[in-house]
Amino acid sequence: MLIETQRLIIRDLITEDEVPFAEMAADGSLNDIGFDEDCGSWMAEWVAEAKELTLRDNPLMDYLAYTVTLKDSGIVAGSVGCSYYDDLQETGITYFMGAQYRNNGYAAEAVKAYIEFFFSNYDVHRMIATVRDENISSWKVVEKANFILTVKKRYKDINDDKEELYRFYEITRGNDYEPASDY
């Protein structure tokens, strides 16, 4: 898979991505998504598994992860993709940016581009986003990508120890989704 935007390239994961992903997690800023400070010890396995799941290419069953790179330099800035929530029976957007690449609009640009790719390539008509209520930066990302807030409720995500307050968003093909022309 290859998506090109004004400032980003979104591509399939490669084995070498494990190094920048582990470096991004070393500061603790990716703990909420399960990438702890020690993820360097298991990141190679995660990348290998993610590559296998991407080959299966089933957003109604698997986690599909892609690498986000800066177009002008090729530097790995983060990841975007989707994950199937077994408990909700929904496909949800997933993304992260390394701390040094945040607040530049890269996450929203990557999410918009991935949503366009997703709705153009899969027979899925709806995608959700689950965002912890205190994660204001992430709500801004999904709202900029035209996700609509549907409910706030307590929920225990896969990496949570206990239920937390979450904001649930959705975007649907044809209703909320409009191909992005501003990236």
PDB file of C-alpha atoms in Angstrom:
ATOM      1  CA  MET A   1       0.000   0.000   0.000  1.00  0.00           C
ATOM      2  CA  LEU A   2       1.242   3.473  -0.795  1.00  0.00           C
ATOM      3  CA  ILE A   3      -0.563   6.755  -0.162  1.00  0.00           C
ATOM      4  CA  GLU A   4       0.997  10.108  -0.925  1.00  0.00           C
ATOM      5  CA  THR A   5      -0.291  13.386   0.521  1.00  0.00           C
ATOM      6  CA  GLN A   6       1.102  16.884   0.331  1.00  0.00           C
ATOM      7  CA  ARG A   7       3.578  16.249   3.181  1.00  0.00           C
ATOM      8  CA  LEU A   8       3.426  12.523   3.942  1.00  0.00           C
ATOM      9  CA  ILE A   9       3.910   9.084   2.497  1.00  0.00           C
ATOM     10  CA  ILE A  10       1.944   6.247   4.078  1.00  0.00           C
ATOM     11  CA  ARG A  11       3.381   2.856   3.206  1.00  0.00           C
ATOM     12  CA  ASP A  12       3.503  -0.766   4.287  1.00  0.00           C
ATOM     13  CA  LEU A  13       5.510  -1.501   7.413  1.00  0.00           C
ATOM     14  CA  ILE A  14       9.041  -2.738   6.912  1.00  0.00           C
ATOM     15  CA  THR A  15      11.245  -4.518   9.436  1.00  0.00           C
ATOM     16  CA  GLU A  16      13.449  -1.437   9.855  1.00  0.00           C
ATOM     17  CA  ASP A  17      10.455   0.541  11.237  1.00  0.00           C
ATOM     18  CA  GLU A  18      10.879  -1.217  14.575  1.00  0.00           C
ATOM     19  CA  VAL A  19      13.797   1.079  15.478  1.00  0.00           C
ATOM     20  CA  PRO A  20      12.053   4.464  15.070  1.00  0.00           C
ATOM     21  CA  PHE A  21       8.834   3.095  16.628  1.00  0.00           C
ATOM     22  CA  ALA A  22      10.757   1.911  19.712  1.00  0.00           C
ATOM     23  CA  GLU A  23      12.588   5.259  19.878  1.00  0.00           C
ATOM     24  CA  MET A  24       9.233   7.106  19.783  1.00  0.00           C
ATOM     25  CA  ALA A  25       7.943   5.000  22.677  1.00  0.00           C
ATOM     26  CA  ALA A  26      11.084   5.433  24.806  1.00  0.00           C
ATOM     27  CA  ASP A  27       9.812   8.740  26.228  1.00  0.00           C
ATOM     28  CA  GLY A  28       6.611   7.128  27.549  1.00  0.00           C
ATOM     29  CA  SER A  29       4.344   9.143  25.256  1.00  0.00           C
ATOM     30  CA  LEU A  30       2.924   6.010  23.591  1.00  0.00           C
ATOM     31  CA  ASN A  31       2.067   4.120  26.803  1.00  0.00           C
ATOM     32  CA  ASP A  32      -1.677   4.584  26.244  1.00  0.00           C
ATOM     33  CA  ILE A  33      -1.536   2.588  23.019  1.00  0.00           C
ATOM     34  CA  GLY A  34       0.498  -0.228  24.555  1.00  0.00           C
ATOM     35  CA  PHE A  35       3.953   0.858  23.389  1.00  0.00           C
ATOM     36  CA  ASP A  36       5.774   1.167  26.705  1.00  0.00           C
ATOM     37  CA  GLU A  37       9.300   2.410  27.294  1.00  0.00           C
ATOM     38  CA  ASP A  38      10.612  -1.167  27.013  1.00  0.00           C
ATOM     39  CA  CYS A  39       8.876  -1.996  23.740  1.00  0.00           C
ATOM     40  CA  GLY A  40      12.240  -2.189  21.998  1.00  0.00           C
ATOM     41  CA  SER A  41      12.529  -5.701  23.429  1.00  0.00           C
ATOM     42  CA  TRP A  42       9.363  -6.867  21.629  1.00  0.00           C
ATOM     43  CA  MET A  43       8.913  -4.380  18.773  1.00  0.00           C
ATOM     44  CA  ALA A  44      10.450  -6.728  16.171  1.00  0.00           C
ATOM     45  CA  GLU A  45       7.744  -9.304  16.955  1.00  0.00           C
ATOM     46  CA  TRP A  46       5.019  -6.648  16.764  1.00  0.00           C
ATOM     47  CA  VAL A  47       6.247  -5.410  13.370  1.00  0.00           C
ATOM     48  CA  ALA A  48       6.478  -8.987  12.038  1.00  0.00           C
ATOM     49  CA  GLU A  49       2.933  -9.763  13.209  1.00  0.00           C
ATOM     50  CA  ALA A  50       1.589  -6.471  11.831  1.00  0.00           C
ATOM     51  CA  LYS A  51       3.195  -7.236   8.459  1.00  0.00           C
ATOM     52  CA  GLU A  52       1.504 -10.667   8.404  1.00  0.00           C
ATOM     53  CA  LEU A  53      -1.898  -9.191   9.280  1.00  0.00           C
ATOM     54  CA  THR A  54      -1.502  -6.556   6.580  1.00  0.00           C
ATOM     55  CA  LEU A  55      -0.902  -9.317   4.035  1.00  0.00           C
ATOM     56  CA  ARG A  56      -4.225 -10.898   5.059  1.00  0.00           C
ATOM     57  CA  ASP A  57      -5.761  -7.458   4.459  1.00  0.00           C
ATOM     58  CA  ASN A  58      -8.988  -8.002   6.402  1.00  0.00           C
ATOM     59  CA  PRO A  59     -10.182  -4.904   8.304  1.00  0.00           C
ATOM     60  CA  LEU A  60     -13.157  -6.897   9.630  1.00  0.00           C
ATOM     61  CA  MET A  61     -10.869  -9.210  11.545  1.00  0.00           C
ATOM     62  CA  ASP A  62      -7.369  -7.819  11.957  1.00  0.00           C
ATOM     63  CA  TYR A  63      -5.160  -4.930  12.934  1.00  0.00           C
ATOM     64  CA  LEU A  64      -3.809  -3.215   9.812  1.00  0.00           C
ATOM     65  CA  ALA A  65      -0.884  -0.887  10.476  1.00  0.00           C
ATOM     66  CA  TYR A  66       1.020   1.296   8.049  1.00  0.00           C
ATOM     67  CA  THR A  67       4.011   3.582   8.478  1.00  0.00           C
ATOM     68  CA  VAL A  68       3.704   7.354   8.146  1.00  0.00           C
ATOM     69  CA  THR A  69       6.852   9.039   6.834  1.00  0.00           C
ATOM     70  CA  LEU A  70       7.656  12.664   6.127  1.00  0.00           C
ATOM     71  CA  LYS A  71       7.671  13.081   2.367  1.00  0.00           C
ATOM     72  CA  ASP A  72      10.585  15.504   2.187  1.00  0.00           C
ATOM     73  CA  SER A  73      12.985  13.477   4.354  1.00  0.00           C
ATOM     74  CA  GLY A  74      11.671   9.903   4.562  1.00  0.00           C
ATOM     75  CA  ILE A  75      11.788  10.088   8.359  1.00  0.00           C
ATOM     76  CA  VAL A  76       9.334   7.765  10.128  1.00  0.00           C
ATOM     77  CA  ALA A  77       6.860   9.982  12.022  1.00  0.00           C
ATOM     78  CA  GLY A  78       4.248   7.467  13.165  1.00  0.00           C
ATOM     79  CA  SER A  79       1.639   4.978  12.081  1.00  0.00           C
ATOM     80  CA  VAL A  80      -1.952   4.893  10.836  1.00  0.00           C
ATOM     81  CA  GLY A  81      -4.350   2.070  10.092  1.00  0.00           C
ATOM     82  CA  CYS A  82      -7.311   0.304  11.582  1.00  0.00           C
ATOM     83  CA  SER A  83      -8.169  -2.375  14.098  1.00  0.00           C
ATOM     84  CA  TYR A  84     -11.181  -4.596  14.491  1.00  0.00           C
ATOM     85  CA  TYR A  85     -12.793  -4.248  17.921  1.00  0.00           C
ATOM     86  CA  ASP A  86     -14.133  -7.716  18.753  1.00  0.00           C
ATOM     87  CA  ASP A  87     -16.107  -6.380  21.717  1.00  0.00           C
ATOM     88  CA  LEU A  88     -17.818  -3.660  19.649  1.00  0.00           C
ATOM     89  CA  GLN A  89     -17.879  -5.570  16.349  1.00  0.00           C
ATOM     90  CA  GLU A  90     -16.607  -2.439  14.612  1.00  0.00           C
ATOM     91  CA  THR A  91     -13.519  -1.369  12.723  1.00  0.00           C
ATOM     92  CA  GLY A  92     -11.766   1.602  14.311  1.00  0.00           C
ATOM     93  CA  ILE A  93      -9.098   4.025  13.157  1.00  0.00           C
ATOM     94  CA  THR A  94      -5.695   3.658  14.816  1.00  0.00           C
ATOM     95  CA  TYR A  95      -2.817   6.092  14.680  1.00  0.00           C
ATOM     96  CA  PHE A  96       0.110   7.496  16.591  1.00  0.00           C
ATOM     97  CA  MET A  97       2.766  10.105  15.984  1.00  0.00           C
ATOM     98  CA  GLY A  98       6.061  10.361  17.775  1.00  0.00           C
ATOM     99  CA  ALA A  99       6.093  13.250  20.256  1.00  0.00           C
ATOM    100  CA  GLN A 100       8.454  15.328  18.100  1.00  0.00           C
ATOM    101  CA  TYR A 101       6.026  15.090  15.134  1.00  0.00           C
ATOM    102  CA  ARG A 102       2.882  16.186  16.966  1.00  0.00           C
ATOM    103  CA  ASN A 103       1.133  19.551  16.617  1.00  0.00           C
ATOM    104  CA  ASN A 104       2.065  19.836  12.953  1.00  0.00           C
ATOM    105  CA  GLY A 105      -1.165  18.436  11.505  1.00  0.00           C
ATOM    106  CA  TYR A 106       0.535  15.203  10.433  1.00  0.00           C
ATOM    107  CA  ALA A 107      -1.863  12.941  12.352  1.00  0.00           C
ATOM    108  CA  ALA A 108      -4.983  14.560  10.864  1.00  0.00           C
ATOM    109  CA  GLU A 109      -3.425  14.480   7.393  1.00  0.00           C
ATOM    110  CA  ALA A 110      -2.567  10.777   7.764  1.00  0.00           C
ATOM    111  CA  VAL A 111      -6.007   9.885   9.161  1.00  0.00           C
ATOM    112  CA  LYS A 112      -7.820  11.747   6.361  1.00  0.00           C
ATOM    113  CA  ALA A 113      -5.716  10.021   3.722  1.00  0.00           C
ATOM    114  CA  TYR A 114      -6.177   6.608   5.308  1.00  0.00           C
ATOM    115  CA  ILE A 115      -9.961   7.078   5.573  1.00  0.00           C
ATOM    116  CA  GLU A 116     -10.092   7.906   1.867  1.00  0.00           C
ATOM    117  CA  PHE A 117      -8.038   4.784   1.094  1.00  0.00           C
ATOM    118  CA  PHE A 118     -10.153   2.655   3.447  1.00  0.00           C
ATOM    119  CA  PHE A 119     -13.526   3.600   1.975  1.00  0.00           C
ATOM    120  CA  SER A 120     -12.171   3.261  -1.566  1.00  0.00           C
ATOM    121  CA  ASN A 121     -10.716  -0.216  -1.007  1.00  0.00           C
ATOM    122  CA  TYR A 122     -12.954  -2.067   1.443  1.00  0.00           C
ATOM    123  CA  ASP A 123     -16.640  -2.908   1.464  1.00  0.00           C
ATOM    124  CA  VAL A 124     -17.056  -1.369   4.909  1.00  0.00           C
ATOM    125  CA  HIS A 125     -19.421   1.556   5.280  1.00  0.00           C
ATOM    126  CA  ARG A 126     -18.551   2.808   8.749  1.00  0.00           C
ATOM    127  CA  MET A 127     -15.478   3.331  10.887  1.00  0.00           C
ATOM    128  CA  ILE A 128     -15.309   4.348  14.521  1.00  0.00           C
ATOM    129  CA  ALA A 129     -12.795   6.183  16.676  1.00  0.00           C
ATOM    130  CA  THR A 130     -12.529   5.672  20.427  1.00  0.00           C
ATOM    131  CA  VAL A 131     -10.695   8.460  22.230  1.00  0.00           C
ATOM    132  CA  ARG A 132     -10.170   8.876  25.956  1.00  0.00           C
ATOM    133  CA  ASP A 133     -12.036  11.949  27.109  1.00  0.00           C
ATOM    134  CA  GLU A 134      -8.896  13.631  28.459  1.00  0.00           C
ATOM    135  CA  ASN A 135      -6.997  13.158  25.172  1.00  0.00           C
ATOM    136  CA  ILE A 136      -8.005  16.479  23.628  1.00  0.00           C
ATOM    137  CA  SER A 137      -5.317  16.311  20.935  1.00  0.00           C
ATOM    138  CA  SER A 138      -6.736  13.036  19.630  1.00  0.00           C
ATOM    139  CA  TRP A 139     -10.297  14.326  19.535  1.00  0.00           C
ATOM    140  CA  LYS A 140      -9.053  17.234  17.473  1.00  0.00           C
ATOM    141  CA  VAL A 141      -7.407  14.805  15.048  1.00  0.00           C
ATOM    142  CA  VAL A 142     -10.535  12.718  14.473  1.00  0.00           C
ATOM    143  CA  GLU A 143     -12.781  15.782  14.331  1.00  0.00           C
ATOM    144  CA  LYS A 144     -10.510  17.347  11.670  1.00  0.00           C
ATOM    145  CA  ALA A 145     -10.882  14.079   9.753  1.00  0.00           C
ATOM    146  CA  ASN A 146     -14.704  14.519   9.798  1.00  0.00           C
ATOM    147  CA  PHE A 147     -15.531  11.904  12.422  1.00  0.00           C
ATOM    148  CA  ILE A 148     -18.762  12.760  14.271  1.00  0.00           C
ATOM    149  CA  LEU A 149     -19.058  12.432  18.057  1.00  0.00           C
ATOM    150  CA  THR A 150     -21.833   9.938  18.828  1.00  0.00           C
ATOM    151  CA  VAL A 151     -21.560   9.294  22.571  1.00  0.00           C
ATOM    152  CA  LYS A 152     -19.401   9.678  25.652  1.00  0.00           C
ATOM    153  CA  LYS A 153     -19.374   6.628  27.901  1.00  0.00           C
ATOM    154  CA  ARG A 154     -17.228   4.512  30.168  1.00  0.00           C
ATOM    155  CA  TYR A 155     -15.299   1.841  28.298  1.00  0.00           C
ATOM    156  CA  LYS A 156     -12.367  -0.479  28.947  1.00  0.00           C
ATOM    157  CA  ASP A 157     -10.117  -0.557  25.907  1.00  0.00           C
ATOM    158  CA  ILE A 158      -7.635  -3.367  25.376  1.00  0.00           C
ATOM    159  CA  ASN A 159      -4.758  -1.444  27.028  1.00  0.00           C
ATOM    160  CA  ASP A 160      -6.807  -0.061  29.941  1.00  0.00           C
ATOM    161  CA  ASP A 161      -6.615  -1.459  33.470  1.00  0.00           C
ATOM    162  CA  LYS A 162     -10.129  -0.224  34.241  1.00  0.00           C
ATOM    163  CA  GLU A 163     -13.027   1.529  32.566  1.00  0.00           C
ATOM    164  CA  GLU A 164     -12.290   5.093  31.503  1.00  0.00           C
ATOM    165  CA  LEU A 165     -14.460   7.838  30.020  1.00  0.00           C
ATOM    166  CA  TYR A 166     -14.254   7.642  26.221  1.00  0.00           C
ATOM    167  CA  ARG A 167     -15.582   9.671  23.353  1.00  0.00           C
ATOM    168  CA  PHE A 168     -16.953   7.489  20.550  1.00  0.00           C
ATOM    169  CA  TYR A 169     -16.897   8.875  17.027  1.00  0.00           C
ATOM    170  CA  GLU A 170     -17.968   7.503  13.678  1.00  0.00           C
ATOM    171  CA  ILE A 171     -17.574   8.279  10.031  1.00  0.00           C
ATOM    172  CA  THR A 172     -19.611   6.641   7.303  1.00  0.00           C
ATOM    173  CA  ARG A 173     -19.066   6.312   3.607  1.00  0.00           C
ATOM    174  CA  GLY A 174     -21.358   8.669   1.732  1.00  0.00           C
ATOM    175  CA  ASN A 175     -22.797  10.518   4.733  1.00  0.00           C
ATOM    176  CA  ASP A 176     -19.966  12.071   6.732  1.00  0.00           C
ATOM    177  CA  TYR A 177     -17.036  11.181   4.546  1.00  0.00           C
ATOM    178  CA  GLU A 178     -15.885  13.558   1.874  1.00  0.00           C
ATOM    179  CA  PRO A 179     -12.628  12.939   0.033  1.00  0.00           C
ATOM    180  CA  ALA A 180     -10.072  15.291   1.497  1.00  0.00           C
ATOM    181  CA  SER A 181      -8.642  17.785  -0.926  1.00  0.00           C
ATOM    182  CA  ASP A 182      -6.675  19.800   1.606  1.00  0.00           C
ATOM    183  CA  TYR A 183      -3.836  17.376   2.216  1.00  0.00           C
TER     184      TYR A 183
END
